[in-house]
């Protein structure tokens, strides 16, 4: 049995479940350290983390998703004109 102070590896799925808590600072210091160690060694999870951070920043930036005036109406007209199915 490993000593209680030894960090236990974290699998990718567990990291993904805790990613939002990690980004918001809502984890215990032990779990935070486990995630940091995993991110250092797993390129896939580091990419997921980086991508999630980009999405959060974009959603928080009102200018990044600001649409030009009349955009919705023009989009709707083009969809109707193209015969796009309605739901």
Coordinates of N, CA, C and O in Angstrom, one line a residue, residues 1-84:
X1 N 0.9 -1.2 0.0 CA 0.0 0.0 0.0 C 0.9 1.2 0.0 O 1.8 1.4 0.8
X2 N 0.6 2.2 -0.9 CA 1.5 3.4 -1.0 C 1.3 4.3 0.2 O 0.2 4.3 0.9
X3 N 2.3 5.1 0.6 CA 2.2 6.0 1.7 C 1.1 7.0 1.4 O 0.8 7.3 0.3
X4 N 0.4 7.5 2.5 CA -0.7 8.4 2.3 C -0.3 9.8 1.7 O -1.1 10.4 1.1
X5 N 1.0 10.2 1.7 CA 1.3 11.4 1.2 C 1.8 11.3 -0.3 O 2.1 12.3 -0.9
X6 N 1.8 10.1 -0.8 CA 2.2 9.9 -2.2 C 1.0 10.2 -3.1 O -0.1 9.9 -2.9
X7 N 1.3 11.0 -4.2 CA 0.2 11.3 -5.2 C -0.2 10.1 -6.0 O 0.7 9.4 -6.5
X8 N -1.4 9.9 -6.1 CA -1.9 8.8 -6.9 C -2.2 9.3 -8.3 O -2.8 10.4 -8.5
X9 N -1.8 8.6 -9.3 CA -2.1 9.0 -10.7 C -3.6 9.2 -10.9 O -4.4 8.6 -10.4
X10 N -3.8 10.2 -11.8 CA -5.2 10.6 -12.1 C -5.4 10.1 -13.6 O -4.6 10.4 -14.4
X11 N -6.6 9.5 -13.9 CA -6.8 9.1 -15.3 C -7.5 10.3 -16.0 O -8.0 11.2 -15.3
X12 N -7.4 10.3 -17.3 CA -7.9 11.4 -18.1 C -9.4 11.7 -17.8 O -9.7 12.9 -17.7
X13 N -10.2 10.7 -17.7 CA -11.6 11.0 -17.5 C -11.9 11.6 -16.1 O -12.7 12.5 -16.0
X14 N -11.1 11.2 -15.1 CA -11.3 11.9 -13.8 C -10.8 13.3 -13.9 O -11.5 14.2 -13.4
X15 N -9.8 13.6 -14.6 CA -9.3 15.0 -14.8 C -10.4 15.8 -15.5 O -10.7 16.9 -15.1
X16 N -11.0 15.3 -16.6 CA -12.0 16.0 -17.3 C -13.2 16.3 -16.4 O -13.7 17.4 -16.6
X17 N -13.5 15.4 -15.5 CA -14.7 15.7 -14.6 C -14.3 16.8 -13.7 O -15.2 17.6 -13.2
X18 N -13.1 17.0 -13.3 CA -12.7 18.0 -12.3 C -12.1 19.3 -13.0 O -11.8 20.2 -12.3
X19 N -12.1 19.3 -14.3 CA -11.4 20.4 -15.0 C -12.1 21.8 -14.6 O -11.3 22.8 -14.4
X20 N -13.4 21.9 -14.6 CA -14.0 23.2 -14.3 C -13.7 23.6 -12.9 O -13.3 24.7 -12.6
X21 N -13.7 22.6 -11.9 CA -13.4 22.9 -10.6 C -11.9 23.4 -10.5 O -11.6 24.3 -9.7
X22 N -11.1 22.8 -11.2 CA -9.6 23.2 -11.3 C -9.5 24.6 -11.8 O -8.8 25.4 -11.2
X23 N -10.2 24.9 -12.8 CA -10.1 26.2 -13.4 C -10.7 27.3 -12.5 O -10.2 28.5 -12.5
X24 N -11.7 27.0 -11.7 CA -12.3 27.9 -10.8 C -11.6 27.9 -9.4 O -12.1 28.7 -8.6
X25 N -10.6 27.1 -9.2 CA -10.0 27.1 -7.9 C -10.7 26.4 -6.8 O -10.5 26.7 -5.7
X26 N -11.7 25.5 -7.2 CA -12.5 24.9 -6.2 C -12.1 23.5 -5.8 O -12.9 22.6 -5.6
X27 N -10.8 23.2 -5.7 CA -10.3 21.8 -5.4 C -9.4 21.9 -4.1 O -8.9 22.9 -3.8
X28 N -9.3 20.7 -3.5 CA -8.4 20.6 -2.4 C -6.9 20.8 -3.0 O -6.7 20.5 -4.2
X29 N -6.0 21.2 -2.2 CA -4.6 21.3 -2.6 C -4.1 20.0 -3.2 O -3.4 20.0 -4.2
X30 N -4.4 18.9 -2.6 CA -4.0 17.6 -3.1 C -4.5 17.2 -4.5 O -3.7 16.8 -5.4
X31 N -5.8 17.5 -4.7 CA -6.4 17.2 -6.0 C -5.8 18.2 -7.1 O -5.5 17.8 -8.2
X32 N -5.6 19.4 -6.7 CA -5.0 20.4 -7.6 C -3.6 20.0 -8.0 O -3.3 20.1 -9.2
X33 N -2.8 19.5 -7.1 CA -1.5 19.0 -7.4 C -1.5 17.8 -8.3 O -0.7 17.7 -9.3
X34 N -2.5 16.9 -8.1 CA -2.6 15.7 -8.9 C -2.9 16.1 -10.4 O -2.4 15.6 -11.3
X35 N -3.8 17.1 -10.5 CA -4.2 17.6 -11.8 C -3.0 18.2 -12.5 O -2.7 18.0 -13.7
X36 N -2.3 19.0 -11.8 CA -1.1 19.7 -12.4 C -0.1 18.7 -12.8 O 0.5 18.8 -13.9
X37 N 0.2 17.7 -12.1 CA 1.1 16.6 -12.5 C 0.6 15.9 -13.7 O 1.4 15.6 -14.6
X38 N -0.7 15.6 -13.8 CA -1.2 14.9 -14.9 C -1.1 15.8 -16.2 O -0.7 15.3 -17.2
X39 N -1.4 17.1 -16.0 CA -1.4 18.0 -17.2 C 0.1 18.1 -17.7 O 0.3 18.2 -18.9
X40 N 1.0 18.1 -16.8 CA 2.4 18.1 -17.3 C 2.8 16.9 -18.1 O 3.7 17.0 -19.0
X41 N 2.2 15.8 -17.9 CA 2.6 14.6 -18.5 C 1.7 14.1 -19.6 O 2.0 13.1 -20.3
X42 N 0.6 14.7 -19.8 CA -0.4 14.3 -20.8 C -0.8 15.4 -21.8 O -1.5 16.3 -21.4
X43 N -0.3 15.2 -23.0 CA -0.5 16.3 -24.0 C -2.0 16.4 -24.3 O -2.5 17.5 -24.6
X44 N -2.7 15.3 -24.4 CA -4.1 15.3 -24.7 C -4.9 16.1 -23.7 O -5.7 17.0 -24.0
X45 N -4.7 15.9 -22.4 CA -5.4 16.6 -21.4 C -5.0 18.1 -21.3 O -5.8 19.0 -21.1
X46 N -3.7 18.3 -21.6 CA -3.2 19.7 -21.7 C -3.9 20.5 -22.8 O -4.3 21.6 -22.7
X47 N -4.2 19.8 -23.9 CA -4.9 20.4 -25.0 C -6.3 20.7 -24.7 O -6.9 21.7 -25.0
X48 N -7.0 19.7 -24.0 CA -8.4 19.9 -23.5 C -8.4 21.1 -22.6 O -9.3 22.0 -22.7
X49 N -7.4 21.2 -21.6 CA -7.4 22.3 -20.7 C -7.2 23.6 -21.4 O -7.9 24.6 -21.1
X50 N -6.3 23.7 -22.3 CA -6.0 24.9 -23.1 C -7.2 25.3 -23.9 O -7.6 26.5 -23.9
X51 N -7.9 24.4 -24.6 CA -9.1 24.7 -25.3 C -10.2 25.1 -24.5 O -10.9 26.1 -24.8
X52 N -10.4 24.5 -23.3 CA -11.4 25.0 -22.4 C -11.2 26.4 -21.9 O -12.1 27.2 -21.8
X53 N -9.9 26.7 -21.6 CA -9.6 28.0 -21.2 C -9.9 29.1 -22.3 O -10.4 30.2 -22.0
X54 N -9.6 28.7 -23.5 CA -9.9 29.6 -24.6 C -11.4 29.9 -24.8 O -11.8 31.0 -25.0
X55 N -12.2 28.8 -24.6 CA -13.7 29.0 -24.7 C -14.2 29.9 -23.6 O -15.0 30.8 -23.8
X56 N -13.7 29.7 -22.4 CA -14.1 30.5 -21.2 C -13.7 31.9 -21.5 O -14.5 32.8 -21.2
X57 N -12.5 32.2 -22.0 CA -12.1 33.6 -22.3 C -13.0 34.2 -23.3 O -13.4 35.3 -23.2
X58 N -13.3 33.4 -24.4 CA -14.1 34.0 -25.5 C -15.5 34.3 -25.0 O -16.1 35.3 -25.3
X59 N -16.1 33.4 -24.2 CA -17.4 33.6 -23.7 C -17.5 34.8 -22.7 O -18.5 35.4 -22.6
X60 N -16.4 35.0 -22.0 CA -16.4 36.1 -21.1 C -16.1 37.5 -21.7 O -16.3 38.5 -21.1
X61 N -15.7 37.5 -23.0 CA -15.4 38.7 -23.7 C -16.6 39.1 -24.6 O -16.8 38.5 -25.6
X62 N -17.3 40.0 -24.1 CA -18.6 40.4 -24.8 C -18.3 40.9 -26.3 O -19.1 40.7 -27.2
X63 N -17.1 41.4 -26.5 CA -16.8 41.9 -27.9 C -16.5 40.7 -28.8 O -16.7 40.8 -30.0
X64 N -16.1 39.6 -28.3 CA -15.7 38.4 -29.1 C -16.9 37.8 -29.7 O -16.8 37.2 -30.8
X65 N -18.1 37.9 -29.1 CA -19.3 37.3 -29.7 C -20.3 38.3 -30.1 O -21.5 37.9 -30.4
X66 N -19.9 39.5 -30.1 CA -20.9 40.6 -30.5 C -21.1 40.5 -32.0 O -20.2 40.5 -32.8
X67 N -22.4 40.4 -32.4 CA -22.7 40.2 -33.8 C -23.1 41.6 -34.4 O -23.7 42.4 -33.7
X68 N -22.9 41.8 -35.7 CA -23.2 43.1 -36.3 C -24.7 43.3 -36.2 O -25.5 42.3 -36.3
X69 N -25.2 44.5 -36.2 CA -26.6 44.8 -36.2 C -27.3 44.2 -37.5 O -26.7 44.3 -38.6
X70 N -28.4 43.5 -37.3 CA -29.1 42.9 -38.4 C -28.6 41.6 -38.8 O -29.2 41.0 -39.7
X71 N -27.6 41.0 -38.2 CA -27.0 39.7 -38.5 C -28.1 38.6 -38.5 O -28.2 37.8 -39.4
X72 N -28.8 38.6 -37.4 CA -29.8 37.5 -37.2 C -30.9 37.5 -38.3 O -31.2 36.5 -38.8
X73 N -31.3 38.7 -38.7 CA -32.3 38.8 -39.7 C -31.8 38.4 -41.1 O -32.5 37.7 -41.8
X74 N -30.6 38.8 -41.4 CA -30.0 38.4 -42.6 C -29.7 36.9 -42.7 O -30.0 36.2 -43.7
X75 N -29.3 36.3 -41.6 CA -29.0 34.9 -41.5 C -30.4 34.1 -41.7 O -30.4 33.2 -42.5
X76 N -31.4 34.6 -41.1 CA -32.7 33.9 -41.2 C -33.2 34.0 -42.6 O -33.7 33.0 -43.2
X77 N -33.1 35.2 -43.3 CA -33.5 35.3 -44.7 C -32.7 34.4 -45.6 O -33.3 33.7 -46.5
X78 N -31.4 34.2 -45.4 CA -30.6 33.3 -46.2 C -31.0 31.9 -46.0 O -31.0 31.1 -46.9
X79 N -31.3 31.5 -44.8 CA -31.7 30.1 -44.5 C -33.0 29.8 -45.1 O -33.2 28.8 -45.7
X80 N -34.0 30.8 -45.1 CA -35.3 30.6 -45.7 C -35.1 30.5 -47.2 O -35.6 29.6 -47.9
X81 N -34.2 31.3 -47.8 CA -34.0 31.4 -49.2 C -33.3 30.1 -49.7 O -33.6 29.6 -50.8
X82 N -32.5 29.5 -48.9 CA -31.8 28.3 -49.3 C -32.6 27.0 -49.1 O -32.2 25.9 -49.5
X83 N -33.8 27.2 -48.5 CA -34.6 26.0 -48.2 C -34.2 25.1 -47.1 O -34.5 23.9 -47.0
X84 N -33.4 25.7 -46.1 CA -33.0 24.9 -45.0 C -34.2 24.4 -44.2 O -35.2 25.1 -44.1

